[in-house]
Amino acid sequence: MYRRILNRTLTSSLILIMVAVLLAACGQAATPAPAPATEAPAPAVEPTAVPVAEETEAPEEPPTPVPVEEPFEVVMGIAANTGQLHPNLTSLTTDWIVLEQIMDPLIILGPDGTFQPWLATGWEVSGDGLTWTFKLREGVTFHNGEPFNAEAVKFTFDDALSVEGSSQTTVINELAAVNVIDDYTVETVTARTNPIWLSQIAHLFMMPPAYTQEVGPEGFNEAPVGTGAFKFVEWVKDDHVTVEKNPDWWNGEPQVDLITFRTIPEASGRVASLLAGEADIIEVVPFDSIQQIEDREDLTVLDRGGAIAYIGLDTLKDVPTQDRRVRQAMNYAVDAESIAEFVLSGRAQAVPGGLWPVSPGWDPDLPIYNDKDKARELLAEAGYPDGFEIEFSIGQVQGMLQVKEVAQAVQAQLAEVGITANIVELETAAMFEAYANKEFEMYFFPWRSNPEAARHFNTLLHSTTRGYYYANPEEMDPLIDDFMTEMDTEQRYEAGRVLNEFVHEDAPWIFMYVEQEAFGVNTGRVKWDINPAAVDMFFGTELSPASN
């Protein structure tokens, strides 16, 4: 406004100056004789007599652009590369972290450890324990506009059992039928009673039938479509995956615009990215970096119970570990409690078997192995008084912490009883390939799941599922079957206790610990509280700018 008035004033002043100059010039051009006294005075010269351009208002300066608000992007540093974005072709936690933003399951595991409605609004179990009836959420659409309904649920189950290379076939292998009752009611029928059915379908992400069939498994893997809080944007292999908010999400519009999952394999690199403000959330914080993060006012560390770490042993080939006494001896030789305390800074809990401390059947009185003399005695009984040599394969798998340091501690403890464990380090992809090809003699792996451990036992130890390194159909299979089928809560707890006791005795693994899973968070930029009950990270409306 003030600028506009100033421009007009300057224009008027210039006109008057021009007039004065012209008048002065006219007076110098000729000097007329003085006029007679009776002559009328010369008329005053009007400014309009001067041929000047028509006055125009000075052009107004363009308005100052209103700053365009940048999208609010959250960067999460993850420890391993995303491997698959087709939900039925992966069981890796790293992939699930991304898929949970794009796609929704029927139910989720809540913070209190119980299953809660999600795309299913409720469910009932028949009296014989075989039929599970799910009522579905109405008005939900996939990102491409396809409707979510009972037909989509049936299609997803069918795809999980039929797509080549499916990771779900050993998970939902109890499924006998899926029946569409109406648009928003669907039944799943299991071949036998199955108390862990909800656990088994918690990572079965619903898929749009038309799109999935149009693009095929490979196309879906490259550009997944779901009903989730975020839509897929791009996947730059070995670098990052980016998703953008779905403003029409059935559970409310997300409060952040973009999430980028950036692969930062080195723990030191993830910590550095958080400290520098390049990442807002990082996973798998090494324990020796926690204090450095917590010393910053704008950063914090959140943790929860994480994976069970175990050292698998080949019990099927003609090798020393085929003998139960040798496997027990190796357990007695390894002091998992001291490793948890000193190598992992006390942020892990030694376990005597395959159950989490919160699993049905956990027995706090089951003893933890640790007796070097007993180890030597058992090795001598088995015919290895001087020990033996074995290849010990390790790699960075699903966010395990301080893998090499733990492996070296195990190596040193085994050496005390004469066992030479030669450590072989592999890249992540090579670890999984060698595992599936049954190439390992001894390997360090985690199992990240939820507190329901029956699926964990069934997948790894039942002779009819993977059967990679262990099978005991006469003794182990019936115990797993009991744990998998008992619907009564108290009787199932007892079945779990008996099963874990036998696992402890038969020693298919060297039992190690449940490690704490630590996340670094930039609280100066984001608000987020981790789900303590599971690996799930359904960000949705839980993740928001710190200013909100």
XYZ file of C-alpha atoms in Angstrom:
548
model
C 0.000 0.000 0.000
C 2.728 2.434 1.010
C 4.752 1.535 -2.050
C 1.789 2.183 -4.318
C 1.242 5.791 -2.851
C 4.945 6.569 -3.208
C 4.891 5.590 -6.882
C 1.997 7.955 -7.599
C 3.697 10.889 -5.815
C 6.877 10.413 -7.818
C 4.906 10.382 -11.083
C 3.153 13.713 -10.316
C 6.435 15.392 -9.310
C 8.071 14.352 -12.556
C 5.225 15.892 -14.585
C 5.557 19.267 -12.780
C 9.305 19.281 -13.306
C 8.844 18.620 -17.009
C 6.380 21.517 -17.293
C 8.749 23.910 -15.551
C 11.595 22.948 -17.856
C 9.480 23.499 -20.951
C 8.339 26.939 -19.751
C 11.889 27.980 -19.069
C 12.915 26.844 -22.507
C 10.148 28.912 -24.145
C 11.326 32.072 -22.327
C 14.884 31.645 -23.685
C 13.889 31.050 -27.304
C 12.761 34.801 -28.026
C 12.657 38.012 -26.012
C 9.529 39.956 -27.107
C 9.143 43.765 -26.667
C 7.502 44.715 -23.487
C 3.764 44.756 -23.865
C 1.843 48.000 -23.556
C 0.442 48.672 -20.176
C -3.077 48.421 -21.530
C -2.461 45.024 -23.114
C -4.068 42.136 -21.400
C -1.634 39.861 -19.633
C -0.647 36.707 -21.416
C -2.774 33.770 -20.356
C -1.201 31.329 -17.956
C 0.029 28.179 -19.619
C -1.977 25.191 -18.457
C -0.058 21.983 -17.703
C -2.360 20.168 -20.122
C -0.837 22.164 -22.937
C 2.297 20.106 -22.545
C 2.065 16.911 -24.620
C 2.784 14.296 -21.989
C 1.844 10.650 -21.917
C -1.377 9.804 -20.176
C -0.760 9.165 -16.494
C -0.848 5.500 -15.628
C -0.547 3.849 -12.264
C 2.847 2.282 -11.687
C 2.571 -1.482 -12.091
C 1.980 -3.214 -8.787
C 4.748 -5.591 -7.756
C 3.714 -9.250 -7.930
C 2.536 -10.557 -4.571
C 5.054 -12.400 -2.444
C 4.512 -16.122 -3.124
C 2.892 -18.004 -0.296
C 5.394 -20.656 0.766
C 4.306 -24.115 -0.335
C 4.288 -26.358 2.698
C 6.711 -29.213 2.186
C 5.313 -32.728 2.725
C 6.140 -34.030 6.184
C 8.400 -37.003 5.537
C 9.548 -39.495 8.151
C 12.728 -41.431 7.410
C 13.220 -44.779 9.118
C 16.642 -46.403 9.008
C 16.286 -50.182 8.711
C 19.036 -52.746 9.153
C 18.458 -54.975 6.135
C 17.327 -54.606 2.551
C 13.696 -55.045 1.659
C 13.485 -58.389 -0.100
C 9.880 -58.866 -1.211
C 6.749 -56.707 -1.335
C 4.420 -59.519 -2.349
C 2.949 -60.398 1.051
C 2.619 -64.117 0.360
C 6.225 -64.472 -0.760
C 7.929 -63.285 2.421
C 8.090 -63.980 6.129
C 10.837 -61.451 6.880
C 10.214 -58.795 9.486
C 12.025 -56.215 7.348
C 9.456 -56.720 4.580
C 6.544 -56.749 7.019
C 7.544 -53.329 8.381
C 6.905 -51.881 4.911
C 3.915 -54.044 4.002
C 2.080 -53.146 7.217
C 1.865 -49.564 5.987
C 0.482 -50.491 2.561
C -1.745 -53.441 3.410
C -4.075 -54.525 6.197
C -4.744 -57.986 7.697
C -8.048 -59.110 9.178
C -6.783 -58.820 12.753
C -3.724 -57.408 14.536
C -1.896 -58.143 17.750
C -2.492 -55.238 20.111
C -0.157 -53.707 22.689
C -1.688 -55.858 25.431
C -0.786 -59.071 23.596
C -4.363 -59.871 22.528
C -5.714 -59.985 18.986
C -7.894 -57.050 17.993
C -10.264 -56.281 15.099
C -8.827 -54.630 12.013
C -10.396 -55.355 8.618
C -12.513 -57.889 10.471
C -14.758 -56.214 13.021
C -15.303 -59.419 14.996
C -15.207 -63.224 14.882
C -16.732 -66.351 16.390
C -15.459 -69.907 16.747
C -17.784 -72.851 16.327
C -18.361 -75.337 19.136
C -16.130 -77.931 17.508
C -13.324 -75.369 17.158
C -13.050 -75.825 13.387
C -15.005 -72.913 11.884
C -14.006 -69.286 12.396
C -16.600 -66.777 11.175
C -15.370 -63.237 10.499
C -17.547 -60.152 10.077
C -15.848 -57.700 7.756
C -15.566 -53.920 7.824
C -17.842 -52.283 5.267
C -17.019 -49.362 2.994
C -13.302 -50.147 2.669
C -11.626 -49.915 -0.739
C -8.213 -50.881 -2.030
C -5.918 -48.108 -3.251
C -6.900 -48.857 -6.850
C -10.625 -48.545 -6.083
C -11.505 -52.232 -5.843
C -13.900 -53.023 -2.993
C -12.745 -54.960 0.032
C -15.238 -57.741 0.729
C -15.550 -61.455 1.422
C -14.495 -62.347 -2.121
C -11.226 -60.443 -1.599
C -10.632 -62.390 1.620
C -11.219 -65.712 -0.109
C -8.941 -64.657 -2.976
C -6.156 -63.750 -0.550
C -6.311 -67.142 1.187
C -6.356 -68.902 -2.186
C -3.345 -66.920 -3.396
C -1.444 -67.687 -0.186
C -1.798 -71.409 -0.850
C -1.299 -71.360 -4.620
C 1.283 -68.727 -5.574
C 4.619 -70.327 -6.430
C 7.141 -69.919 -3.616
C 4.509 -68.979 -1.038
C 5.794 -68.421 2.475
C 2.303 -69.043 3.839
C 1.890 -72.699 2.952
C 3.476 -73.910 6.193
C 1.692 -71.199 8.194
C -1.923 -71.696 7.150
C -1.557 -75.342 6.177
C -4.408 -76.176 8.578
C -6.878 -74.407 6.255
C -9.495 -76.759 4.805
C -11.933 -74.265 3.214
C -12.909 -70.607 2.893
C -16.637 -69.969 2.500
C -18.181 -66.678 1.411
C -21.438 -66.271 3.367
C -22.299 -62.798 2.087
C -20.438 -59.667 1.009
C -19.193 -58.988 4.518
C -19.150 -62.405 6.178
C -16.581 -65.111 5.538
C -15.813 -68.461 7.168
C -12.467 -70.201 7.426
C -12.565 -73.902 8.240
C -9.489 -75.623 9.636
C -8.738 -79.311 9.278
C -8.442 -79.682 13.049
C -8.939 -77.540 16.106
C -6.437 -74.713 16.009
C -6.166 -72.328 18.977
C -3.489 -70.268 17.236
C -5.439 -69.554 14.035
C -5.543 -65.820 14.733
C -1.784 -65.828 15.186
C -1.351 -67.607 11.874
C -3.417 -65.120 9.864
C -2.162 -61.947 11.576
C 0.294 -61.371 8.716
C -1.995 -62.457 5.907
C -2.409 -59.108 4.144
C -5.551 -58.629 2.068
C -5.021 -58.354 -1.709
C -7.198 -56.834 -4.494
C -8.245 -59.750 -6.735
C -8.479 -57.984 -10.129
C -5.202 -56.086 -9.819
C -3.311 -59.099 -8.450
C -4.435 -61.296 -11.335
C -3.739 -58.564 -13.884
C -0.120 -57.887 -12.882
C 0.853 -61.342 -11.594
C 3.175 -62.103 -8.657
C 6.158 -60.266 -10.119
C 4.138 -57.155 -10.933
C 2.538 -57.108 -7.501
C 5.955 -57.409 -5.896
C 7.113 -54.341 -7.837
C 4.022 -52.238 -7.031
C 1.874 -53.595 -4.175
C -1.694 -52.371 -3.631
C -3.620 -52.685 -0.388
C -6.151 -50.983 1.868
C -3.546 -49.562 4.233
C -2.776 -46.145 5.666
C -0.104 -45.516 3.027
C 0.185 -46.065 -0.707
C 3.229 -47.441 -2.452
C 5.343 -44.806 -4.257
C 8.705 -46.336 -5.195
C 11.198 -49.045 -4.364
C 14.833 -48.422 -5.192
C 16.384 -51.821 -4.608
C 19.074 -51.984 -1.934
C 18.403 -48.362 -0.980
C 14.877 -47.377 0.070
C 11.120 -47.815 -0.175
C 8.831 -44.768 -0.042
C 5.112 -44.721 0.732
C 2.674 -41.779 0.813
C -0.373 -41.271 2.986
C -3.776 -42.576 1.961
C -6.111 -39.701 2.885
C -9.109 -42.019 2.515
C -7.887 -44.698 4.896
C -10.793 -46.303 6.737
C -9.122 -45.685 10.108
C -8.540 -41.952 9.581
C -6.147 -39.827 7.548
C -2.505 -40.374 8.569
C -0.745 -37.388 10.061
C 2.487 -37.724 8.096
C 2.695 -37.385 4.322
C 5.543 -39.713 3.448
C 7.537 -42.499 5.059
C 10.845 -43.578 3.546
C 12.391 -46.824 4.751
C 16.096 -46.397 4.068
C 18.453 -49.368 4.240
C 21.440 -48.613 6.493
C 23.093 -51.985 7.197
C 25.852 -50.779 9.517
C 24.717 -50.075 13.079
C 27.140 -47.174 13.351
C 25.671 -45.701 10.166
C 22.127 -45.872 11.527
C 23.156 -44.178 14.754
C 25.072 -41.487 12.846
C 22.017 -40.823 10.643
C 19.833 -40.341 13.722
C 22.349 -38.051 15.413
C 22.699 -35.969 12.239
C 18.945 -35.604 11.760
C 18.961 -37.602 8.523
C 16.721 -40.328 10.013
C 13.799 -39.857 12.396
C 13.554 -43.473 13.580
C 16.167 -46.211 13.449
C 15.864 -49.863 14.368
C 18.362 -52.219 15.977
C 20.226 -49.653 18.042
C 23.447 -51.255 19.313
C 23.470 -51.336 23.086
C 26.741 -49.439 23.349
C 25.151 -46.475 21.506
C 22.079 -46.122 23.696
C 23.638 -43.709 26.179
C 24.956 -41.501 23.382
C 21.428 -41.200 21.980
C 19.739 -40.647 25.324
C 22.204 -37.872 26.192
C 20.525 -35.756 23.515
C 17.389 -33.875 24.629
C 15.715 -34.301 21.237
C 16.336 -38.050 20.981
C 15.176 -41.099 22.908
C 15.383 -44.891 22.838
C 12.300 -47.132 22.916
C 12.639 -50.857 23.450
C 10.588 -54.039 23.680
C 11.160 -57.760 23.810
C 12.565 -58.817 20.480
C 13.726 -61.999 18.841
C 14.713 -65.318 20.320
C 18.294 -65.905 19.248
C 19.286 -69.545 18.899
C 22.153 -71.519 17.390
C 20.760 -74.179 15.108
C 22.470 -77.560 14.771
C 22.262 -80.087 11.965
C 20.772 -83.241 13.508
C 19.988 -85.078 10.269
C 23.345 -85.691 8.604
C 26.013 -88.108 9.831
C 27.793 -85.519 11.950
C 28.577 -85.269 15.695
C 25.510 -83.083 16.333
C 23.272 -85.946 15.256
C 23.874 -87.326 18.773
C 21.636 -85.790 21.460
C 24.475 -86.046 24.011
C 26.684 -83.868 21.833
C 23.935 -81.267 21.463
C 23.388 -81.247 25.209
C 27.135 -80.940 25.772
C 27.288 -77.902 23.522
C 24.471 -76.332 25.521
C 26.278 -77.043 28.786
C 29.454 -75.495 27.363
C 27.800 -72.185 26.402
C 27.001 -69.723 29.192
C 24.128 -67.766 27.649
C 23.516 -65.808 30.850
C 27.028 -64.335 30.897
C 26.771 -63.505 27.194
C 23.477 -61.695 27.809
C 24.989 -59.802 30.733
C 28.424 -58.848 29.432
C 28.284 -58.988 25.633
C 24.766 -57.573 25.345
C 25.009 -55.181 28.309
C 22.268 -56.961 30.232
C 19.655 -56.161 27.572
C 18.784 -59.811 26.910
C 17.296 -62.706 28.884
C 18.731 -66.223 28.679
C 16.158 -68.926 27.913
C 16.317 -72.709 28.541
C 14.211 -73.700 25.543
C 12.228 -72.351 22.628
C 9.529 -70.330 24.410
C 9.369 -66.628 25.128
C 8.867 -65.837 28.835
C 5.321 -64.689 27.955
C 4.410 -67.789 25.927
C 1.795 -70.312 27.080
C 3.794 -73.059 28.752
C 6.754 -70.982 29.949
C 8.236 -72.641 33.036
C 10.496 -70.352 35.121
C 11.913 -73.418 36.902
C 13.264 -75.083 33.774
C 17.060 -74.938 34.274
C 19.372 -73.011 31.989
C 22.328 -75.031 30.706
C 25.772 -74.036 32.010
C 28.218 -76.698 33.226
C 31.582 -77.237 31.525
C 32.333 -80.441 33.450
C 29.009 -81.945 32.388
C 29.781 -80.944 28.817
C 33.108 -82.798 28.840
C 31.461 -85.855 30.401
C 28.764 -86.026 27.706
C 31.275 -85.538 24.892
C 33.320 -88.460 26.205
C 30.202 -90.639 26.418
C 29.350 -89.787 22.824
C 32.843 -90.758 21.661
C 34.371 -87.279 21.354
C 36.631 -86.961 24.422
C 38.913 -84.574 22.530
C 36.042 -82.650 20.963
C 35.571 -82.090 17.233
C 35.570 -79.364 14.582
C 32.436 -77.699 13.183
C 31.633 -74.827 10.808
C 29.715 -71.985 12.524
C 27.866 -69.770 10.003
C 26.817 -66.259 10.983
C 25.403 -63.174 9.251
C 23.287 -60.083 9.847
C 19.804 -61.604 9.891
C 16.614 -59.723 10.745
C 18.161 -57.143 13.005
C 20.200 -59.382 15.304
C 22.492 -57.428 17.579
C 26.259 -57.801 17.907
C 26.248 -61.072 16.004
C 30.001 -61.386 15.617
C 30.736 -60.535 19.244
C 28.247 -63.121 20.487
C 29.560 -65.728 18.049
C 33.119 -65.143 19.226
C 32.031 -65.597 22.853
C 30.299 -68.864 21.943
C 33.389 -69.953 20.013
C 35.616 -69.313 23.039
C 33.303 -71.191 25.427
C 33.058 -74.219 23.136
C 36.831 -74.256 22.817
C 37.079 -74.761 26.587
C 35.580 -78.247 26.167
C 37.542 -79.109 23.023
C 35.047 -78.090 20.310
C 36.533 -75.956 17.520
C 33.827 -73.792 15.952
C 35.165 -72.146 12.801
C 33.222 -68.936 12.225
C 32.148 -68.260 8.629
C 30.609 -64.842 7.944
C 28.009 -64.594 5.162
C 25.971 -61.803 3.623
C 22.288 -61.778 4.569
C 21.044 -63.169 1.255
C 23.668 -65.910 1.308
C 22.635 -66.851 4.849
C 19.031 -67.410 3.833
C 19.991 -69.275 0.673
C 22.359 -71.612 2.522
C 19.769 -72.116 5.275
C 17.070 -73.164 2.818
C 19.511 -75.398 0.955
C 20.316 -77.240 4.220
C 24.013 -76.406 3.940
C 24.666 -75.422 7.559
C 26.325 -77.493 10.264
C 25.831 -74.837 12.933
C 24.194 -71.441 12.367
C 23.124 -68.358 14.344
C 19.537 -67.310 13.655
C 16.708 -65.365 15.287
C 12.998 -66.044 15.362
C 10.946 -62.876 15.534
C 7.276 -63.504 16.164
C 4.580 -62.796 18.694
C 4.110 -64.337 22.141
C 2.242 -67.291 20.634
C 5.071 -69.780 20.051
C 3.221 -72.760 18.581
C 3.723 -71.522 15.029
C 7.404 -71.075 15.827
C 7.730 -74.694 17.026
C 5.562 -76.049 14.242
C 7.520 -74.309 11.488
C 11.011 -75.133 12.708
C 10.699 -78.455 14.502
C 7.729 -80.419 13.128
C 8.845 -83.083 10.674
C 6.077 -82.265 8.172
C 6.948 -78.572 7.739
C 10.453 -77.311 6.938
C 12.415 -80.261 8.255
C 15.666 -78.581 7.307
C 17.876 -79.562 10.223
C 15.702 -81.466 12.696
C 12.962 -84.085 12.622
C 11.648 -86.351 15.368
C 8.241 -87.608 14.251
C 7.871 -90.169 17.033
C 8.481 -87.902 20.025
C 8.402 -84.238 18.977
C 5.559 -84.177 16.448
C 2.817 -85.414 18.854
C 3.819 -82.824 21.459
C 3.674 -80.017 18.900
C 0.325 -81.339 17.651
C -1.105 -81.218 21.177
C 0.101 -77.647 21.642
C -1.310 -76.703 18.240
C -4.789 -78.136 18.813
C -5.712 -77.826 22.506
C -8.465 -75.184 22.886
C -8.760 -75.240 26.686
C -6.504 -72.508 28.104
C -5.231 -74.388 31.183
C -4.687 -77.663 29.363
C -2.918 -75.844 26.560
C -0.557 -74.186 29.029
C 0.344 -77.628 30.338
C 0.830 -78.920 26.782
C 3.226 -76.027 26.150
C 5.165 -76.742 29.338
C 5.598 -80.426 28.442
C 6.630 -79.531 24.877
C 9.227 -76.985 25.973
C 10.638 -79.436 28.515
C 11.178 -81.996 25.755
C 12.706 -79.354 23.461
C 15.097 -78.522 26.311
C 16.062 -82.189 26.642
C 16.362 -83.060 22.951
C 18.338 -79.848 22.326
C 17.814 -79.228 18.604
C 19.576 -75.886 19.164
C 21.989 -74.225 21.517
C 19.507 -72.145 23.490
C 20.567 -68.531 23.781
C 18.362 -65.567 24.773
C 15.524 -63.176 24.026
C 17.147 -59.886 23.145
C 15.680 -56.459 23.747
C 14.871 -54.629 20.538
C 15.904 -50.959 20.706
C 14.699 -48.116 18.468
C 16.135 -44.614 18.309
C 13.567 -41.832 17.832
C 13.971 -38.140 17.054
C 11.334 -36.775 19.441
C 12.087 -33.267 18.217
C 10.436 -34.192 14.905
C 8.064 -37.101 15.477
C 5.709 -38.610 18.016
C 5.599 -42.395 18.116
C 5.146 -45.099 20.711
C 6.121 -48.632 19.795
C 3.786 -51.616 20.048
C 5.421 -53.650 22.835
C 3.708 -56.926 22.008
C 4.990 -57.853 18.588
C 7.083 -57.030 15.560
C 4.185 -55.029 14.134
C 4.573 -51.353 13.232
C 1.187 -50.250 11.949
C 2.130 -46.565 11.913
C -1.184 -45.205 10.567
C -2.448 -42.510 12.886
C 0.068 -43.424 15.612
C 2.919 -41.562 13.917
C 2.703 -37.774 13.777
C 4.849 -34.623 13.711
C 6.147 -33.666 17.159
C 4.391 -30.307 16.821
C 0.947 -31.948 16.728
